[in-house]
Short mmCIF file of C-alpha atoms and ligand atoms in Angstrom, two decimals:
data_model
loop_
_atom_site.label_atom_id
_atom_site.label_comp_id
_atom_site.label_asym_id
_atom_site.label_seq_id
_atom_site.Cartn_x
_atom_site.Cartn_y
_atom_site.Cartn_z
CA UNK A 1 -112.81 -46.69 -41.34
CA UNK A 2 -112.27 -44.72 -44.58
CA UNK A 3 -113.36 -46.44 -47.82
CA UNK A 4 -110.61 -47.91 -49.95
CA UNK A 5 -109.59 -46.02 -53.00
CA UNK A 6 -107.87 -48.95 -54.69
CA UNK A 7 -108.60 -52.56 -55.60
CA UNK A 8 -107.30 -55.00 -52.94
CA UNK A 9 -108.14 -58.47 -51.68
CA UNK A 10 -110.65 -58.18 -48.80
CA UNK A 11 -107.97 -59.40 -46.36
CA UNK A 12 -104.91 -57.27 -47.31
CA UNK A 13 -103.77 -53.77 -48.22
CA UNK A 14 -102.03 -54.89 -51.42
CA UNK A 15 -103.00 -52.58 -54.28
CA UNK A 16 -103.79 -54.96 -57.12
CA UNK A 17 -103.69 -52.14 -59.68
CA UNK A 18 -99.96 -51.80 -58.85
CA UNK A 19 -99.25 -55.48 -58.30
CA UNK A 20 -95.77 -55.17 -59.80
CA UNK A 21 -94.77 -52.83 -56.96
CA UNK A 22 -94.37 -55.64 -54.41
CA UNK A 23 -91.07 -57.34 -55.31
CA UNK A 24 -90.46 -58.41 -51.68
CA UNK A 25 -93.81 -60.14 -51.19
CA UNK A 26 -93.45 -63.80 -52.07
CA UNK A 27 -95.99 -65.61 -54.20
CA UNK A 28 -93.98 -68.81 -54.86
CA UNK A 29 -94.20 -71.93 -52.72
CA UNK A 30 -90.45 -72.20 -51.98
CA UNK A 31 -89.11 -69.76 -49.37
CA UNK A 32 -85.40 -69.20 -48.88
CA UNK A 33 -84.04 -66.42 -46.69
CA UNK A 34 -80.27 -65.92 -46.68
CA UNK A 35 -80.20 -65.06 -42.96
CA UNK A 36 -82.41 -64.30 -39.97
CA UNK A 37 -83.53 -60.70 -39.44
CA UNK A 38 -81.96 -59.74 -36.09
CA UNK A 39 -82.84 -56.08 -36.16
CA UNK A 40 -84.41 -54.23 -33.22
CA UNK A 41 -86.01 -56.52 -30.61
CA UNK A 42 -85.73 -59.61 -32.89
CA UNK A 43 -82.90 -61.10 -30.85
CA UNK A 44 -83.42 -64.69 -32.05
CA UNK A 45 -82.35 -66.20 -28.72
CA UNK A 46 -85.42 -68.41 -28.10
CA UNK A 47 -84.83 -71.98 -29.16
CA UNK A 48 -87.60 -72.84 -31.60
CA UNK A 49 -88.69 -69.39 -32.72
CA UNK A 50 -89.40 -68.74 -36.39
CA UNK A 51 -87.48 -66.18 -38.34
CA UNK A 52 -89.20 -62.76 -38.46
CA UNK A 53 -89.39 -62.81 -42.25
CA UNK A 54 -91.96 -65.64 -42.03
CA UNK A 55 -94.28 -63.48 -39.91
CA UNK A 56 -93.63 -60.48 -42.13
CA UNK A 57 -94.59 -62.31 -45.34
CA UNK A 58 -97.80 -63.62 -43.80
CA UNK A 59 -98.81 -60.30 -42.25
CA UNK A 60 -98.29 -58.38 -45.49
CA UNK A 61 -100.32 -60.80 -47.58
CA UNK A 62 -103.08 -61.79 -45.18
CA UNK A 63 -103.78 -58.79 -42.94
CA UNK A 64 -104.45 -55.07 -43.12
CA UNK A 65 -103.23 -52.13 -41.06
CA UNK A 66 -105.27 -51.95 -37.85
CA UNK A 67 -106.29 -55.64 -37.96
CA UNK A 68 -106.17 -57.90 -34.89
CA UNK A 69 -103.77 -60.85 -35.22
CA UNK A 70 -103.97 -63.85 -32.87
CA UNK A 71 -100.95 -66.08 -32.18
CA UNK A 72 -101.94 -69.29 -30.33
CA UNK A 73 -98.28 -70.27 -29.55
CA UNK A 74 -96.59 -66.94 -28.86
CA UNK A 75 -93.15 -68.12 -27.67
CA UNK A 76 -90.87 -65.08 -27.57
CA UNK A 77 -93.31 -62.97 -29.57
CA UNK A 78 -91.78 -62.81 -33.07
CA UNK A 79 -95.21 -62.42 -34.71
CA UNK A 80 -96.27 -59.64 -32.33
CA UNK A 81 -93.00 -57.72 -32.76
CA UNK A 82 -93.65 -57.78 -36.53
CA UNK A 83 -97.25 -56.68 -35.88
CA UNK A 84 -95.95 -53.60 -34.08
CA UNK A 85 -93.64 -52.75 -36.93
CA UNK A 86 -96.39 -53.21 -39.53
CA UNK A 87 -99.26 -51.58 -37.63
CA UNK A 88 -101.35 -54.60 -36.64
CA UNK A 89 -102.86 -55.12 -33.17
CA UNK A 90 -102.18 -58.46 -31.55
CA UNK A 91 -103.18 -61.09 -29.02
CA UNK A 92 -100.65 -63.79 -28.14
CA UNK A 93 -101.19 -66.92 -26.03
CA UNK A 94 -98.21 -68.52 -24.29
CA UNK A 95 -98.41 -71.37 -21.80
CA UNK A 96 -95.24 -70.82 -19.79
CA UNK A 97 -95.52 -67.82 -17.40
CA UNK A 98 -91.85 -66.88 -17.57
CA UNK A 99 -91.84 -66.93 -21.40
CA UNK A 100 -95.11 -64.96 -21.54
CA UNK A 101 -93.59 -62.32 -19.25
CA UNK A 102 -90.31 -62.04 -21.18
CA UNK A 103 -92.14 -62.00 -24.48
CA UNK A 104 -94.48 -59.23 -23.29
CA UNK A 105 -91.50 -57.15 -22.15
CA UNK A 106 -89.83 -57.61 -25.53
CA UNK A 107 -92.96 -56.65 -27.45
CA UNK A 108 -93.49 -53.58 -25.27
CA UNK A 109 -89.85 -52.56 -25.84
CA UNK A 110 -90.45 -52.57 -29.61
CA UNK A 111 -90.97 -49.22 -31.28
CA UNK A 112 -94.65 -48.58 -31.91
CA UNK A 113 -94.85 -46.07 -34.77
CA UNK A 114 -98.45 -47.01 -35.66
CA UNK A 115 -99.68 -46.88 -32.05
CA UNK A 116 -101.09 -50.42 -32.01
CA UNK A 117 -101.80 -52.56 -28.94
CA UNK A 118 -100.75 -56.09 -27.98
CA UNK A 119 -102.28 -58.31 -25.30
CA UNK A 120 -100.33 -61.32 -24.01
CA UNK A 121 -102.46 -64.05 -22.43
CA UNK A 122 -100.72 -66.59 -20.20
CA UNK A 123 -102.53 -69.93 -20.53
CA UNK A 124 -103.07 -72.99 -22.68
CA UNK A 125 -104.37 -72.41 -26.19
CA UNK A 126 -106.48 -75.57 -25.78
CA UNK A 127 -108.22 -74.28 -22.67
CA UNK A 128 -111.73 -72.76 -22.55
CA UNK A 129 -110.71 -70.22 -19.88
CA UNK A 130 -107.93 -68.95 -22.17
CA UNK A 131 -110.42 -68.66 -25.04
CA UNK A 132 -112.66 -66.53 -22.82
CA UNK A 133 -109.71 -64.22 -22.10
CA UNK A 134 -109.02 -63.96 -25.85
CA UNK A 135 -112.69 -63.06 -26.49
CA UNK A 136 -112.46 -60.35 -23.82
CA UNK A 137 -109.26 -59.00 -25.42
CA UNK A 138 -111.01 -59.04 -28.83
CA UNK A 139 -113.86 -56.99 -27.35
CA UNK A 140 -111.24 -54.47 -26.22
CA UNK A 141 -110.39 -54.08 -29.91
CA UNK A 142 -114.12 -53.86 -30.78
CA UNK A 143 -113.94 -57.23 -32.55
CA UNK A 144 -115.80 -60.49 -32.12
CA UNK A 145 -113.13 -62.50 -33.99
CA UNK A 146 -109.48 -62.21 -35.01
CA UNK A 147 -108.47 -61.20 -38.55
CA UNK A 148 -105.48 -63.56 -38.88
CA UNK A 149 -104.22 -66.50 -36.81
CA UNK A 150 -100.70 -67.91 -36.42
CA UNK A 151 -100.18 -71.50 -35.25
CA UNK A 152 -96.52 -72.33 -34.58
CA UNK A 153 -96.79 -75.25 -32.17
CA UNK A 154 -93.94 -77.33 -30.78
CA UNK A 155 -92.94 -79.95 -33.37
CA UNK A 156 -94.09 -82.70 -31.02
CA UNK A 157 -91.19 -83.41 -28.60
CA UNK A 158 -88.29 -82.25 -30.82
CA UNK A 159 -87.73 -79.29 -28.47
CA UNK A 160 -89.20 -79.69 -25.00
CA UNK A 161 -90.29 -76.26 -23.81
CA UNK A 162 -90.81 -77.35 -20.18
CA UNK A 163 -89.71 -80.24 -17.97
CA UNK A 164 -93.02 -82.05 -18.03
CA UNK A 165 -94.32 -80.19 -14.98
CA UNK A 166 -97.03 -78.56 -17.11
CA UNK A 167 -99.51 -81.12 -18.48
CA UNK A 168 -100.76 -78.65 -21.12
CA UNK A 169 -97.37 -78.30 -22.82
CA UNK A 170 -97.74 -79.81 -26.31
CA UNK A 171 -94.03 -80.63 -26.37
CA UNK A 172 -94.15 -83.00 -23.39
CA UNK A 173 -96.64 -85.48 -24.82
CA UNK A 174 -96.28 -89.26 -24.50
CA UNK A 175 -96.48 -89.92 -28.25
CA UNK A 176 -96.72 -88.18 -31.62
CA UNK A 177 -100.32 -89.42 -31.92
CA UNK A 178 -101.16 -87.59 -28.70
CA UNK A 179 -99.41 -84.47 -30.01
CA UNK A 180 -101.49 -84.47 -33.22
CA UNK A 181 -104.71 -85.07 -31.30
CA UNK A 182 -103.99 -82.20 -28.90
CA UNK A 183 -102.89 -79.94 -31.74
CA UNK A 184 -106.30 -80.68 -33.30
CA UNK A 185 -108.03 -79.16 -30.24
CA UNK A 186 -106.09 -75.94 -30.77
CA UNK A 187 -106.80 -75.94 -34.51
CA UNK A 188 -110.55 -76.20 -33.80
CA UNK A 189 -110.38 -73.42 -31.20
CA UNK A 190 -108.48 -71.19 -33.65
CA UNK A 191 -111.20 -71.79 -36.24
CA UNK A 192 -113.85 -70.53 -33.81
CA UNK A 193 -111.81 -67.44 -32.93
CA UNK A 194 -111.14 -66.40 -36.56
CA UNK A 195 -113.44 -64.25 -38.70
CA UNK A 196 -114.98 -65.95 -41.78
CA UNK A 197 -113.02 -65.36 -44.98
CA UNK A 198 -109.77 -64.70 -43.09
CA UNK A 199 -106.55 -66.74 -42.96
CA UNK A 200 -104.63 -69.01 -40.60
CA UNK A 201 -100.91 -69.77 -41.02
CA UNK A 202 -99.50 -73.03 -39.65
CA UNK A 203 -95.70 -73.26 -39.32
CA UNK A 204 -94.56 -76.84 -38.64
CA UNK A 205 -91.81 -79.34 -39.39
CA UNK A 206 -91.63 -83.13 -39.50
CA UNK A 207 -89.50 -85.42 -37.33
CA UNK A 208 -87.52 -88.61 -37.65
CA UNK A 209 -87.89 -91.30 -34.98
CA UNK A 210 -87.17 -95.02 -34.63
CA UNK A 211 -86.08 -95.33 -38.26
CA UNK A 212 -89.18 -93.61 -39.71
CA UNK A 213 -90.07 -90.17 -41.07
CA UNK A 214 -93.02 -88.85 -39.02
CA UNK A 215 -95.03 -86.45 -41.24
CA UNK A 216 -96.21 -84.13 -38.45
CA UNK A 217 -96.83 -81.39 -41.01
CA UNK A 218 -99.32 -83.39 -43.04
CA UNK A 219 -100.93 -84.87 -39.94
CA UNK A 220 -101.50 -81.39 -38.49
CA UNK A 221 -102.69 -80.17 -41.90
CA UNK A 222 -105.36 -82.85 -41.78
CA UNK A 223 -106.47 -81.70 -38.33
CA UNK A 224 -106.88 -78.19 -39.76
CA UNK A 225 -108.96 -79.26 -42.74
CA UNK A 226 -111.09 -81.45 -40.44
CA UNK A 227 -111.64 -78.38 -38.26
CA UNK A 228 -113.25 -76.71 -41.28
CA UNK A 229 -110.36 -74.77 -42.85
CA UNK A 230 -109.76 -74.68 -46.60
CA UNK A 231 -106.14 -75.42 -47.57
CA UNK A 232 -104.81 -72.57 -49.73
CA UNK A 233 -101.06 -73.34 -49.98
CA UNK A 234 -98.24 -75.51 -48.72
CA UNK A 235 -95.00 -73.51 -48.72
CA UNK A 236 -91.72 -75.35 -48.27
CA UNK A 237 -89.29 -73.21 -46.30
CA UNK A 238 -85.54 -73.73 -46.21
CA UNK A 239 -84.56 -74.04 -42.52
CA UNK A 240 -81.17 -72.35 -42.93
CA UNK A 241 -81.25 -69.53 -40.41
CA UNK A 242 -83.12 -71.65 -37.85
CA UNK A 243 -81.25 -73.39 -35.07
CA UNK A 244 -82.04 -76.73 -36.68
CA UNK A 245 -80.46 -75.56 -39.91
CA UNK A 246 -77.14 -74.52 -38.44
CA UNK A 247 -75.60 -77.86 -39.24
CA UNK A 248 -73.30 -78.17 -36.21
CA UNK A 249 -73.42 -81.94 -36.63
CA UNK A 250 -73.78 -81.87 -40.41
CA UNK A 251 -71.18 -84.56 -41.04
CA UNK A 252 -72.62 -86.88 -38.44
CA UNK A 253 -76.12 -86.48 -39.93
CA UNK A 254 -74.74 -87.16 -43.41
CA UNK A 255 -73.13 -90.37 -42.18
CA UNK A 256 -76.36 -91.48 -40.49
CA UNK A 257 -78.45 -90.63 -43.56
CA UNK A 258 -76.16 -92.65 -45.83
CA UNK A 259 -76.17 -95.55 -43.40
CA UNK A 260 -79.90 -95.63 -42.63
CA UNK A 261 -81.41 -94.63 -45.99
CA UNK A 262 -83.10 -91.30 -45.27
CA UNK A 263 -82.65 -87.61 -46.10
CA UNK A 264 -81.63 -84.98 -43.56
CA UNK A 265 -84.26 -82.31 -42.85
CA UNK A 266 -83.56 -79.03 -44.61
CA UNK A 267 -87.11 -77.72 -44.77
CA UNK A 268 -90.24 -77.04 -42.78
CA UNK A 269 -93.73 -75.99 -43.88
CA UNK A 270 -95.71 -72.81 -43.84
CA UNK A 271 -99.28 -73.84 -44.61
CA UNK A 272 -101.96 -71.29 -45.39
CA UNK A 273 -105.62 -71.96 -44.66
CA UNK A 274 -108.76 -69.88 -45.07
CA UNK A 275 -111.90 -70.01 -42.98
CA UNK A 276 -114.80 -70.24 -45.44
CA UNK A 277 -117.14 -67.28 -45.76
CA UNK A 278 -120.50 -67.79 -44.10
CA UNK A 279 -122.99 -68.94 -46.69
CA UNK A 280 -125.98 -66.65 -47.13
CA UNK A 281 -129.15 -68.36 -45.92
CA UNK A 282 -131.12 -69.82 -48.79
CA UNK A 283 -134.36 -67.94 -49.50
CA UNK A 284 -137.54 -69.92 -49.20
C1 LIG B 1 -92.44 -73.28 -31.57
S1 LIG B 1 -92.64 -72.26 -30.17
C2 LIG B 1 -93.32 -70.77 -30.84
C3 LIG B 1 -92.22 -69.79 -31.15
C4 LIG B 1 -92.71 -68.42 -31.64
N1 LIG B 1 -93.31 -68.51 -32.96
C5 LIG B 1 -91.56 -67.43 -31.67
O1 LIG B 1 -91.14 -67.05 -32.77
O2 LIG B 1 -91.03 -67.11 -30.59
C6 LIG B 1 -94.02 -73.00 -29.37
C7 LIG B 1 -94.43 -72.31 -28.06
O3 LIG B 1 -95.66 -72.89 -27.65
C8 LIG B 1 -95.69 -72.94 -26.24
N2 LIG B 1 -96.74 -73.93 -25.86
C9 LIG B 1 -96.66 -75.27 -25.71
N3 LIG B 1 -97.87 -75.79 -25.41
C10 LIG B 1 -98.74 -74.75 -25.36
C11 LIG B 1 -100.14 -74.63 -25.11
N4 LIG B 1 -100.89 -75.69 -24.81
N5 LIG B 1 -100.69 -73.40 -25.17
C12 LIG B 1 -99.95 -72.28 -25.45
N6 LIG B 1 -98.61 -72.34 -25.68
C13 LIG B 1 -98.02 -73.55 -25.66
C14 LIG B 1 -94.27 -73.29 -25.84
O4 LIG B 1 -93.99 -72.90 -24.52
C15 LIG B 1 -93.47 -72.49 -26.90
O5 LIG B 1 -93.12 -71.23 -26.38
#
């Protein structure tokens, strides 16, 4: 790798000497995107996918060209499509075989101007066998650990990604408590698979059930900090552009909110965490 000629954070290519040259890279904690990027292979047809601009913002700030990015909940591959466009290698884990296959086809159909590689692993992100496959894929990139991790889990059972036939599906849990506990297993695994000093991005929303706001975001955040991550930022993202933000039933929700005393969801969270650097061993 050639030495850098400019001053950058250790984990990105941003040239700090020209920091005013990045008007499109966000540094504020409120994200609003007027519409979803539907260019190229970003079709936006998978219920529950995030908008590509979320992946793009995270990749530009927290990874470098040639890095290896790991997505523990690949879905239809939005993060990996952006990796191709921005010149990052990738490993994506998806539980459902049909989704993993379709996602792989979509990623491979994406233009690859930087000649990067993507590996799609079909399996559960909580499973030791899957982690072994990820380690093998990392070796193929001459890495022991990933340089950036995405966690975009189901938001408990808000969208059920399978019919309950797969016991590892985090969206078919019996309770929100079980969801948070099982998310915690994935958060701990992601910590082990990430290089020290590098970042993890958690994208998550809350839910409303039985007359109460369920703060899934903060509960999952706690799992991440308990896993060892340092919390760097909580970004509030406007969900307009997501399926949930389309507002088909907007009037009905407004009526219910007025009747039952709550506010209708218009946001989700993008939380940024850093794995601490290894401490140098104290000299005797
Ligand atoms: C919110 S979606 C991710 C969407 C993705 N970011 C995209 O833009 O397409 C969550 C995905 O996690 C998958 N999933 C659920 N449980 C899983 C598990 N234990 N391991 C791996 N993937 C899982 C679901 O099938 C679903 O595709």
